[in-house]
Every structure is written in C-alpha cells, then in structure tokens.
C-alpha cells in the first residue's frame, strides 16, 4: 500500500498516537498538544510559520516510489523481502513496507525486535548474534506467537540459545563472514561446526545460512562471497529442518544478491531473503553513488531533506547555517546544499557553488559564493539515512508542493 492510498492514522498495536507539542523538535507549537491526525488534516505548508528551523522532512512521493520499486524488484526475482527496519524504526514506514508485500522485517538488536513486536510485526529476522539472556528469556516466551530467526557464528552462541530456549526452539541462521569483515564464521569448516552444534542442540533448530556482502567494495569480491554463501547453503540443505532460509543484501549490491542467490529458490526450494533497508529514503550521497540502480533500469529517489536558516555571513565566502550534528548525518558525507528560498520567502531556487565544509553541534559552515544572506532558508540533501532518522522523533511528510500531509514517528 505504501502511502499511495492516503494517510494511515490508525495506530499500530501497543503504540500511542503521535502528539505534537512544544517539545517536538522542528515544530513551532507552543500551545496545547495536538494529535498527529488532527495536525496532518490541517494541511500546513512547511513555510506557513508552523515549523521552526532546522526541520527534517520526508517526501511522500519518493517514499512511495522507493517502497514500490524494491517490492517489484524482490517479486521479479523471486526473493522474500525483510527490509532492515533499523534505518527508520518507524511504525508507519514498517507498515507501508509490509502492506507492499514484505515477508517480514530485519532488526539489528534485541531492543529493536521488542519494538517491532510492539508494532505487531508477525516475522522478525534478527540479523545479528544474540547473547542477552534477559532478551532471550522474553523471546523464549514469545516465539510461539510470531516467526523469529537469529544468527549464530560460534558454538558459544548456539549454547546460550540452547540454554535459554523454552518449548519452542530458536531458529538459527549460521552466519558466514570473511576475513577483515564483520561478524560471521571465517570459512566453511567453522560454519559447518556451528551448524552441527545448532542441529544437535535441543533448544535450537538449524534454519539456514546468512551473510552480509556490504563489507566488500568491489563487485568481484561481492560475487565471490555470495558464491561462498550459496555453497554453504547447498552443503547444509540436507541438514536443515523444513524449508531452508538464505539471507543477504544491503542497499548497495542487491542486484548481485539476486543474480547469485535467487537460483537457490528453484534448486533447493530455499526462501532467499533480501534485507535492504536504506533504500526506503535513499540519499544524495553514499547511496546515490552506490545504488544498484546505477547499473539497472529505474531509480531510487532521495526522500529526506533538512531545511535550515542562514544565521550569519561574517566574512566573504563563509556562511553559517543553524544546523548541526544533532540534526543531520555527518558520518559518511556532510549535507549537500540543494535549494534556497531567499529571505525565507518565495519559491525555492536551485543552489549551486556552495559546499558544507564542517558541522558543529548547532552550526554548519558553508563555503562558496551564491549570494546567501542572513534569513535565507536552505534545503540540504543528506547522506546515509540510517543516521538521519534517529535524530528526529516526529518527521513531517510533505507532498511535492511542501504541504504537510502526514506525520511519521521514530522509535529508536
């Protein structure tokens, strides 16, 4: 469904309705609190005085387009899709992904699994190892009512799952890694040893294999890793209880994941699960450079934008905007100036020749000469959505005329 059918204001199970009040960053709402439904129905312009700067927005047309694009990609290649919800941790966006046909969602931590269960998500893949006994105790009492899978890359990981299991065993994907990469077994022999432990333990059930190709940076390396993962799947297939699950896929190489792993659906009857997450918002930096749609027909569209006000032009070539590390991601690239509303009024015009060179807690340093003056409003594109969503509790969703038509919230 995405957002294409209009706002969805019904609240996911266990989650309170969005409320806007004086504490809601980016909103200028000093009066009585207002519910998200009522706020969205007022159809405020982003520039009618209801917001204060900086504020991050999400563009509905881009979100809808990106959700539909990856849903079609997964369907076309016979892949199950469990988008990595660590990117947004938003119940509204998770619901839109599920409505578009997602098989489930991916989480990175036990806390995120708990949040997704509070949303009522029926299937969660924890794409990580887990040793947290408190969380495992909760999960052991919960997994009879939802589908849960997790990783193991060591015999110790299997042992703690076995120790904490209840009546229903934990379904385990043995994770394959590579030297210099992230977690995961270093080689087939180690993977087979962990798989054997998972198969033999009373409290675990061997469900398949998984890996993450994104710690490689060249296509040949990615293909080699995915072929190693496919080999592991073929080796373990006779030992897996039920239908095998094979999982991989970030937002940079999902085309190669489809090429190398999708054949396992016919060969082994496997469920091949893609886990891309950042695709939903795309960006103007890292993922613009690395998206598979630089190699495929079609596109993803950047959905996030931060508007900030020019506060000072203290010397030639230096502009200070009221936007900093609390507001925008800065771990891969600094934000990209895209447009300006001169004096904060009138239509936005493209902005060229200006670069963000530094961000501090509350200030961004801009270099270049585009005639920017104090009071101008500048729109910034972002790089790395995973470290953008977590900075904002409530995010206005705008249409292509910058009218606020919905709100989403995040639960980091």
Tab-separated table of C-alpha atoms in Angstrom:
chain	number	residue	atom	x	y	z
A	1	UNK	CA	0.000	0.000	0.000
A	2	UNK	CA	2.837	2.445	0.811
A	3	UNK	CA	1.290	5.854	1.376
A	4	UNK	CA	-0.384	5.960	-2.026
A	5	UNK	CA	-3.907	5.416	-0.693
A	6	UNK	CA	-3.717	8.418	1.629
A	7	UNK	CA	-2.708	8.869	5.270
A	8	UNK	CA	-2.978	5.914	7.617
A	9	UNK	CA	-3.713	7.296	11.071
A	10	UNK	CA	-4.787	4.118	12.811
A	11	UNK	CA	-2.184	3.291	15.436
A	12	UNK	CA	-0.151	0.063	15.433
A	13	UNK	CA	-0.817	-2.210	18.375
A	14	UNK	CA	0.853	-1.010	21.571
A	15	UNK	CA	1.989	2.364	20.205
A	16	UNK	CA	0.419	5.687	21.233
A	17	UNK	CA	-0.732	8.180	18.633
A	18	UNK	CA	1.746	10.836	17.554
A	19	UNK	CA	1.384	14.018	19.592
A	20	UNK	CA	2.839	17.383	18.608
A	21	UNK	CA	3.659	19.820	21.400
A	22	UNK	CA	6.299	22.360	22.406
A	23	UNK	CA	8.872	19.554	22.816
A	24	UNK	CA	8.516	18.280	19.256
A	25	UNK	CA	11.664	19.432	17.506
A	26	UNK	CA	11.163	21.317	14.272
A	27	UNK	CA	7.526	22.158	15.076
A	28	UNK	CA	6.564	25.621	16.317
A	29	UNK	CA	3.677	24.550	18.557
A	30	UNK	CA	3.703	26.461	21.855
A	31	UNK	CA	0.036	25.854	22.707
A	32	UNK	CA	-1.904	22.806	23.780
A	33	UNK	CA	-0.675	19.447	22.427
A	34	UNK	CA	-2.330	18.275	19.226
A	35	UNK	CA	-2.721	14.744	17.875
A	36	UNK	CA	-0.925	13.723	14.736
A	37	UNK	CA	-4.194	13.028	12.914
A	38	UNK	CA	-5.552	16.495	13.566
A	39	UNK	CA	-2.229	18.136	12.723
A	40	UNK	CA	-1.943	16.338	9.377
A	41	UNK	CA	-5.557	17.127	8.435
A	42	UNK	CA	-4.806	20.862	8.739
A	43	UNK	CA	-2.523	20.604	5.673
A	44	UNK	CA	0.026	23.159	6.844
A	45	UNK	CA	2.604	24.460	4.424
A	46	UNK	CA	6.124	23.802	5.581
A	47	UNK	CA	6.622	27.578	5.313
A	48	UNK	CA	3.451	28.973	6.933
A	49	UNK	CA	5.008	29.593	10.344
A	50	UNK	CA	4.077	26.217	11.868
A	51	UNK	CA	7.661	24.984	11.766
A	52	UNK	CA	10.961	26.240	13.071
A	53	UNK	CA	14.430	25.604	11.758
A	54	UNK	CA	16.075	23.226	11.294
A	55	UNK	CA	13.457	20.646	10.394
A	56	UNK	CA	13.794	17.358	8.521
A	57	UNK	CA	11.054	16.316	6.115
A	58	UNK	CA	10.264	13.126	4.244
A	59	UNK	CA	8.805	13.414	0.754
A	60	UNK	CA	5.871	11.097	0.282
A	61	UNK	CA	6.265	10.636	-3.474
A	62	UNK	CA	9.848	9.436	-3.005
A	63	UNK	CA	8.953	7.096	-0.131
A	64	UNK	CA	6.092	5.582	-2.128
A	65	UNK	CA	8.261	5.207	-5.201
A	66	UNK	CA	11.136	3.546	-3.323
A	67	UNK	CA	8.889	1.131	-1.419
A	68	UNK	CA	7.170	0.071	-4.630
A	69	UNK	CA	10.446	-0.194	-6.557
A	70	UNK	CA	12.088	-2.658	-4.154
A	71	UNK	CA	8.854	-4.614	-3.738
A	72	UNK	CA	8.769	-5.099	-7.524
A	73	UNK	CA	12.457	-5.991	-7.616
A	74	UNK	CA	12.033	-8.695	-4.965
A	75	UNK	CA	8.917	-10.078	-6.621
A	76	UNK	CA	10.509	-10.119	-10.071
A	77	UNK	CA	13.472	-12.156	-8.783
A	78	UNK	CA	11.519	-14.489	-6.528
A	79	UNK	CA	13.050	-13.065	-3.362
A	80	UNK	CA	11.403	-12.679	0.019
A	81	UNK	CA	11.957	-9.171	1.361
A	82	UNK	CA	12.615	-8.345	5.009
A	83	UNK	CA	13.682	-4.679	4.879
A	84	UNK	CA	16.149	-3.680	7.559
A	85	UNK	CA	13.999	-1.505	9.781
A	86	UNK	CA	16.961	-0.158	11.753
A	87	UNK	CA	17.058	2.555	9.080
A	88	UNK	CA	13.777	4.173	10.134
A	89	UNK	CA	12.412	2.437	13.251
A	90	UNK	CA	9.111	3.981	12.184
A	91	UNK	CA	5.843	2.066	12.663
A	92	UNK	CA	4.210	3.904	9.775
A	93	UNK	CA	7.010	3.078	7.333
A	94	UNK	CA	7.283	-0.520	8.536
A	95	UNK	CA	3.555	-0.898	7.987
A	96	UNK	CA	3.873	0.539	4.472
A	97	UNK	CA	6.627	-1.965	3.688
A	98	UNK	CA	4.544	-4.864	4.982
A	99	UNK	CA	1.500	-3.625	3.059
A	100	UNK	CA	3.685	-3.621	-0.064
A	101	UNK	CA	4.358	-7.345	0.418
A	102	UNK	CA	7.384	-7.580	2.710
A	103	UNK	CA	7.899	-11.079	4.139
A	104	UNK	CA	8.892	-9.585	7.495
A	105	UNK	CA	11.380	-7.052	8.806
A	106	UNK	CA	15.009	-7.212	9.849
A	107	UNK	CA	16.328	-5.925	13.175
A	108	UNK	CA	19.855	-5.361	14.479
A	109	UNK	CA	19.343	-5.627	18.257
A	110	UNK	CA	17.026	-7.398	20.691
A	111	UNK	CA	15.612	-3.994	21.633
A	112	UNK	CA	14.606	-3.423	18.033
A	113	UNK	CA	12.908	-6.825	17.970
A	114	UNK	CA	10.884	-5.765	21.001
A	115	UNK	CA	9.870	-2.526	19.273
A	116	UNK	CA	8.774	-4.387	16.138
A	117	UNK	CA	6.717	-6.803	18.178
A	118	UNK	CA	5.024	-3.794	19.791
A	119	UNK	CA	4.144	-2.721	16.227
A	120	UNK	CA	2.530	-6.121	15.690
A	121	UNK	CA	5.074	-7.273	13.091
A	122	UNK	CA	4.489	-11.007	12.518
A	123	UNK	CA	8.011	-12.033	11.428
A	124	UNK	CA	11.366	-10.596	12.522
A	125	UNK	CA	14.854	-11.625	11.414
A	126	UNK	CA	17.489	-10.550	13.934
A	127	UNK	CA	20.465	-10.167	11.613
A	128	UNK	CA	22.933	-10.436	14.438
A	129	UNK	CA	24.217	-12.748	17.125
A	130	UNK	CA	22.445	-12.610	20.488
A	131	UNK	CA	23.827	-13.355	23.959
A	132	UNK	CA	21.467	-11.203	26.029
A	133	UNK	CA	19.869	-13.681	28.441
A	134	UNK	CA	17.165	-11.266	29.518
A	135	UNK	CA	16.093	-10.704	25.940
A	136	UNK	CA	16.315	-14.417	25.183
A	137	UNK	CA	14.108	-15.183	28.174
A	138	UNK	CA	11.474	-12.804	26.774
A	139	UNK	CA	11.859	-14.216	23.262
A	140	UNK	CA	11.541	-17.793	24.503
A	141	UNK	CA	8.094	-16.943	25.809
A	142	UNK	CA	7.134	-15.013	22.677
A	143	UNK	CA	8.236	-17.069	19.683
A	144	UNK	CA	5.257	-19.399	19.809
A	145	UNK	CA	3.218	-16.416	18.596
A	146	UNK	CA	5.492	-14.965	15.901
A	147	UNK	CA	8.181	-16.102	13.500
A	148	UNK	CA	11.669	-15.250	14.754
A	149	UNK	CA	15.086	-16.071	13.328
A	150	UNK	CA	18.529	-15.078	14.591
A	151	UNK	CA	22.178	-15.587	13.755
A	152	UNK	CA	24.945	-17.641	15.312
A	153	UNK	CA	28.595	-17.622	14.272
A	154	UNK	CA	30.048	-19.570	17.203
A	155	UNK	CA	29.384	-22.670	19.264
A	156	UNK	CA	29.074	-20.331	22.269
A	157	UNK	CA	26.244	-18.527	20.519
A	158	UNK	CA	24.408	-21.787	19.973
A	159	UNK	CA	24.946	-22.794	23.597
A	160	UNK	CA	23.335	-19.665	25.033
A	161	UNK	CA	20.354	-20.064	22.690
A	162	UNK	CA	20.024	-23.684	23.761
A	163	UNK	CA	20.273	-22.749	27.443
A	164	UNK	CA	17.574	-20.072	27.250
A	165	UNK	CA	15.150	-21.850	24.918
A	166	UNK	CA	11.653	-22.719	26.061
A	167	UNK	CA	9.256	-25.177	24.487
A	168	UNK	CA	9.821	-23.769	21.000
A	169	UNK	CA	13.431	-23.927	19.728
A	170	UNK	CA	15.183	-20.850	18.396
A	171	UNK	CA	15.506	-20.930	14.606
A	172	UNK	CA	19.122	-20.215	13.724
A	173	UNK	CA	20.820	-18.973	10.588
A	174	UNK	CA	24.544	-19.700	10.670
A	175	UNK	CA	26.317	-16.533	9.609
A	176	UNK	CA	29.158	-16.610	7.113
A	177	UNK	CA	31.666	-13.773	7.224
A	178	UNK	CA	35.026	-13.100	5.644
A	179	UNK	CA	38.488	-12.052	6.854
A	180	UNK	CA	38.533	-8.380	7.775
A	181	UNK	CA	34.762	-8.176	7.613
A	182	UNK	CA	32.169	-8.007	10.334
A	183	UNK	CA	30.766	-10.936	12.319
A	184	UNK	CA	30.332	-14.364	10.746
A	185	UNK	CA	32.207	-17.645	10.543
A	186	UNK	CA	35.594	-17.368	8.882
A	187	UNK	CA	35.366	-20.185	6.388
A	188	UNK	CA	33.278	-23.239	5.577
A	189	UNK	CA	34.782	-25.514	8.228
A	190	UNK	CA	33.885	-23.128	11.039
A	191	UNK	CA	30.428	-22.643	9.580
A	192	UNK	CA	29.848	-26.405	9.447
A	193	UNK	CA	30.911	-26.756	13.089
A	194	UNK	CA	28.418	-24.089	14.204
A	195	UNK	CA	25.707	-25.629	12.026
A	196	UNK	CA	26.348	-29.037	13.583
A	197	UNK	CA	26.003	-27.549	17.066
A	198	UNK	CA	22.715	-25.850	16.101
A	199	UNK	CA	21.367	-29.057	14.598
A	200	UNK	CA	22.238	-31.172	17.633
A	201	UNK	CA	21.100	-28.823	20.416
A	202	UNK	CA	17.622	-29.344	21.840
A	203	UNK	CA	16.875	-25.615	22.034
A	204	UNK	CA	17.869	-24.641	18.509
A	205	UNK	CA	16.749	-25.522	15.026
A	206	UNK	CA	19.051	-25.087	12.047
A	207	UNK	CA	17.102	-22.905	9.602
A	208	UNK	CA	19.744	-21.936	7.045
A	209	UNK	CA	22.606	-19.534	6.372
A	210	UNK	CA	23.081	-15.781	6.090
A	211	UNK	CA	25.747	-13.197	5.393
A	212	UNK	CA	26.366	-9.557	4.602
A	213	UNK	CA	28.157	-8.708	1.393
A	214	UNK	CA	28.326	-4.957	2.034
A	215	UNK	CA	31.707	-5.044	3.774
A	216	UNK	CA	33.192	-5.805	0.348
A	217	UNK	CA	33.666	-2.876	-2.006
A	218	UNK	CA	34.260	-4.462	-5.407
A	219	UNK	CA	31.796	-6.450	-7.489
A	220	UNK	CA	34.175	-9.390	-7.926
A	221	UNK	CA	34.631	-9.672	-4.152
A	222	UNK	CA	30.877	-9.469	-3.608
A	223	UNK	CA	30.230	-12.223	-6.151
A	224	UNK	CA	32.896	-14.409	-4.575
A	225	UNK	CA	31.380	-14.007	-1.132
A	226	UNK	CA	27.846	-14.689	-2.365
A	227	UNK	CA	29.047	-17.824	-4.141
A	228	UNK	CA	30.642	-18.986	-0.898
A	229	UNK	CA	27.303	-18.376	0.805
A	230	UNK	CA	25.469	-20.342	-1.885
A	231	UNK	CA	27.967	-23.194	-1.483
A	232	UNK	CA	27.308	-23.224	2.254
A	233	UNK	CA	23.565	-23.373	1.591
A	234	UNK	CA	23.960	-26.345	-0.739
A	235	UNK	CA	26.158	-28.129	1.784
A	236	UNK	CA	23.764	-27.620	4.685
A	237	UNK	CA	20.500	-28.137	2.800
A	238	UNK	CA	20.121	-31.824	3.819
A	239	UNK	CA	20.552	-30.847	7.489
A	240	UNK	CA	18.035	-28.012	7.641
A	241	UNK	CA	14.701	-28.528	9.352
A	242	UNK	CA	11.970	-27.590	6.878
A	243	UNK	CA	12.490	-25.090	4.092
A	244	UNK	CA	15.942	-23.510	4.070
A	245	UNK	CA	16.328	-19.759	4.559
A	246	UNK	CA	19.228	-17.995	2.845
A	247	UNK	CA	19.653	-14.283	3.533
A	248	UNK	CA	21.900	-11.448	2.357
A	249	UNK	CA	21.600	-7.999	0.886
A	250	UNK	CA	22.163	-4.400	1.879
A	251	UNK	CA	21.263	-1.428	-0.306
A	252	UNK	CA	24.418	-1.400	-2.463
A	253	UNK	CA	24.591	-4.856	-4.067
A	254	UNK	CA	21.078	-6.329	-4.075
A	255	UNK	CA	21.287	-6.864	-7.834
A	256	UNK	CA	24.210	-9.258	-7.353
A	257	UNK	CA	22.398	-10.931	-4.439
A	258	UNK	CA	19.527	-11.652	-6.819
A	259	UNK	CA	21.839	-12.974	-9.533
A	260	UNK	CA	23.846	-15.263	-7.260
A	261	UNK	CA	21.289	-16.445	-4.684
A	262	UNK	CA	17.867	-16.377	-6.363
A	263	UNK	CA	18.615	-19.657	-8.228
A	264	UNK	CA	18.587	-21.404	-4.836
A	265	UNK	CA	14.811	-20.969	-4.701
A	266	UNK	CA	14.420	-23.490	-7.521
A	267	UNK	CA	17.475	-25.601	-6.819
A	268	UNK	CA	16.935	-26.096	-3.071
A	269	UNK	CA	13.399	-24.823	-2.530
A	270	UNK	CA	15.024	-22.147	-0.369
A	271	UNK	CA	13.464	-18.913	0.779
A	272	UNK	CA	16.030	-16.288	-0.231
A	273	UNK	CA	15.557	-13.214	1.962
A	274	UNK	CA	16.791	-9.764	0.910
A	275	UNK	CA	17.402	-7.322	3.781
A	276	UNK	CA	17.970	-3.888	2.179
A	277	UNK	CA	17.000	-1.007	4.468
A	278	UNK	CA	18.434	2.366	3.417
A	279	UNK	CA	16.698	2.139	0.026
A	280	UNK	CA	13.449	3.467	1.521
A	281	UNK	CA	14.850	7.001	1.861
A	282	UNK	CA	17.832	6.643	-0.498
A	283	UNK	CA	20.007	9.788	-0.237
A	284	UNK	CA	22.023	12.466	-2.026
A	285	UNK	CA	25.406	10.993	-1.129
A	286	UNK	CA	26.574	7.488	-0.362
A	287	UNK	CA	23.612	5.567	-1.753
A	288	UNK	CA	23.262	7.851	-4.753
A	289	UNK	CA	26.829	6.761	-5.568
A	290	UNK	CA	26.389	3.084	-4.700
A	291	UNK	CA	22.825	2.123	-5.595
A	292	UNK	CA	22.411	-0.849	-7.938
A	293	UNK	CA	20.169	1.422	-9.989
A	294	UNK	CA	23.349	2.912	-11.369
A	295	UNK	CA	23.569	-0.486	-13.108
A	296	UNK	CA	19.868	-1.329	-13.502
A	297	UNK	CA	16.987	0.351	-15.279
A	298	UNK	CA	14.968	2.539	-12.948
A	299	UNK	CA	15.882	4.685	-9.992
A	300	UNK	CA	15.502	5.340	-6.302
A	301	UNK	CA	14.735	8.873	-5.132
A	302	UNK	CA	16.081	10.792	-2.139
A	303	UNK	CA	13.235	11.291	0.324
A	304	UNK	CA	14.839	13.235	3.177
A	305	UNK	CA	15.632	16.932	3.262
A	306	UNK	CA	16.603	19.321	6.040
A	307	UNK	CA	15.689	22.991	5.883
A	308	UNK	CA	17.896	25.349	7.873
A	309	UNK	CA	18.224	29.104	8.104
A	310	UNK	CA	21.292	31.185	7.325
A	311	UNK	CA	22.231	32.872	10.612
A	312	UNK	CA	25.386	34.751	9.735
A	313	UNK	CA	27.620	35.730	6.822
A	314	UNK	CA	30.509	37.094	8.883
A	315	UNK	CA	33.119	37.258	6.122
A	316	UNK	CA	33.355	36.706	2.369
A	317	UNK	CA	32.969	33.075	1.388
A	318	UNK	CA	31.776	31.916	4.834
A	319	UNK	CA	28.118	31.248	5.643
A	320	UNK	CA	26.850	29.851	8.944
A	321	UNK	CA	23.564	27.938	8.937
A	322	UNK	CA	21.619	26.882	12.021
A	323	UNK	CA	22.041	23.141	11.559
A	324	UNK	CA	24.482	20.794	13.250
A	325	UNK	CA	25.423	17.315	14.384
A	326	UNK	CA	22.197	16.915	16.331
A	327	UNK	CA	20.195	17.453	13.142
A	328	UNK	CA	21.954	15.822	10.190
A	329	UNK	CA	24.143	12.791	9.477
A	330	UNK	CA	27.847	13.505	9.151
A	331	UNK	CA	29.455	10.043	9.426
A	332	UNK	CA	29.972	9.482	5.681
A	333	UNK	CA	29.382	12.798	3.890
A	334	UNK	CA	28.337	16.219	5.074
A	335	UNK	CA	24.971	17.535	3.821
A	336	UNK	CA	24.561	18.872	0.294
A	337	UNK	CA	23.022	22.347	-0.252
A	338	UNK	CA	20.307	21.932	-2.893
A	339	UNK	CA	17.981	24.933	-2.933
A	340	UNK	CA	17.373	28.317	-1.333
A	341	UNK	CA	14.356	30.468	-0.505
A	342	UNK	CA	15.753	33.993	-0.479
A	343	UNK	CA	14.771	35.784	2.700
A	344	UNK	CA	12.835	32.674	3.666
A	345	UNK	CA	10.091	33.617	1.208
A	346	UNK	CA	9.096	32.955	-2.341
A	347	UNK	CA	9.843	29.915	-4.474
A	348	UNK	CA	12.853	27.717	-3.909
A	349	UNK	CA	15.578	28.110	-6.481
A	350	UNK	CA	18.450	25.696	-7.189
A	351	UNK	CA	21.607	26.409	-5.229
A	352	UNK	CA	24.978	25.738	-6.796
A	353	UNK	CA	28.558	26.568	-5.867
A	354	UNK	CA	28.079	26.112	-2.111
A	355	UNK	CA	29.532	23.300	-0.011
A	356	UNK	CA	29.163	22.299	3.630
A	357	UNK	CA	32.715	22.030	4.955
A	358	UNK	CA	32.110	21.458	8.680
A	359	UNK	CA	29.317	20.858	11.183
A	360	UNK	CA	29.402	21.572	14.893
A	361	UNK	CA	26.727	20.919	17.497
A	362	UNK	CA	24.327	23.570	16.166
A	363	UNK	CA	26.108	25.181	13.216
A	364	UNK	CA	27.037	24.247	9.673
A	365	UNK	CA	29.888	26.041	7.911
A	366	UNK	CA	29.200	26.690	4.227
A	367	UNK	CA	31.848	27.710	1.752
A	368	UNK	CA	31.201	29.337	-1.618
A	369	UNK	CA	29.584	32.365	-3.165
A	370	UNK	CA	25.913	32.075	-4.077
A	371	UNK	CA	24.806	35.399	-2.615
A	372	UNK	CA	23.427	33.798	0.549
A	373	UNK	CA	22.349	36.278	3.205
A	374	UNK	CA	21.114	36.020	6.804
A	375	UNK	CA	17.495	34.876	6.904
A	376	UNK	CA	17.701	32.760	3.747
A	377	UNK	CA	16.304	29.227	4.043
A	378	UNK	CA	18.478	26.493	2.551
A	379	UNK	CA	17.376	22.957	1.725
A	380	UNK	CA	20.020	20.280	2.291
A	381	UNK	CA	20.170	16.778	0.891
A	382	UNK	CA	21.646	14.140	3.168
A	383	UNK	CA	23.958	11.170	3.031
A	384	UNK	CA	23.281	7.962	4.998
A	385	UNK	CA	19.621	7.803	6.064
A	386	UNK	CA	20.411	5.330	8.865
A	387	UNK	CA	21.969	8.178	10.870
A	388	UNK	CA	19.333	10.734	9.857
A	389	UNK	CA	16.079	9.142	11.059
A	390	UNK	CA	17.457	8.529	14.552
A	391	UNK	CA	17.860	12.265	15.145
A	392	UNK	CA	14.149	13.095	14.769
A	393	UNK	CA	11.256	11.871	16.940
A	394	UNK	CA	8.476	13.188	14.663
A	395	UNK	CA	9.011	13.856	10.951
A	396	UNK	CA	6.577	15.780	8.743
A	397	UNK	CA	5.732	14.036	5.470
A	398	UNK	CA	5.335	16.529	2.637
A	399	UNK	CA	3.846	16.357	-0.834
A	400	UNK	CA	5.615	17.798	-3.848
A	401	UNK	CA	4.273	21.277	-3.008
A	402	UNK	CA	5.764	21.081	0.523
A	403	UNK	CA	2.347	20.736	2.134
A	404	UNK	CA	2.488	18.546	5.239
A	405	UNK	CA	0.103	15.660	4.585
A	406	UNK	CA	1.155	13.179	7.263
A	407	UNK	CA	3.499	12.618	10.196
A	408	UNK	CA	5.720	9.667	10.956
A	409	UNK	CA	7.488	8.937	14.193
A	410	UNK	CA	10.612	7.003	15.055
A	411	UNK	CA	11.235	4.646	17.982
A	412	UNK	CA	14.993	4.428	18.449
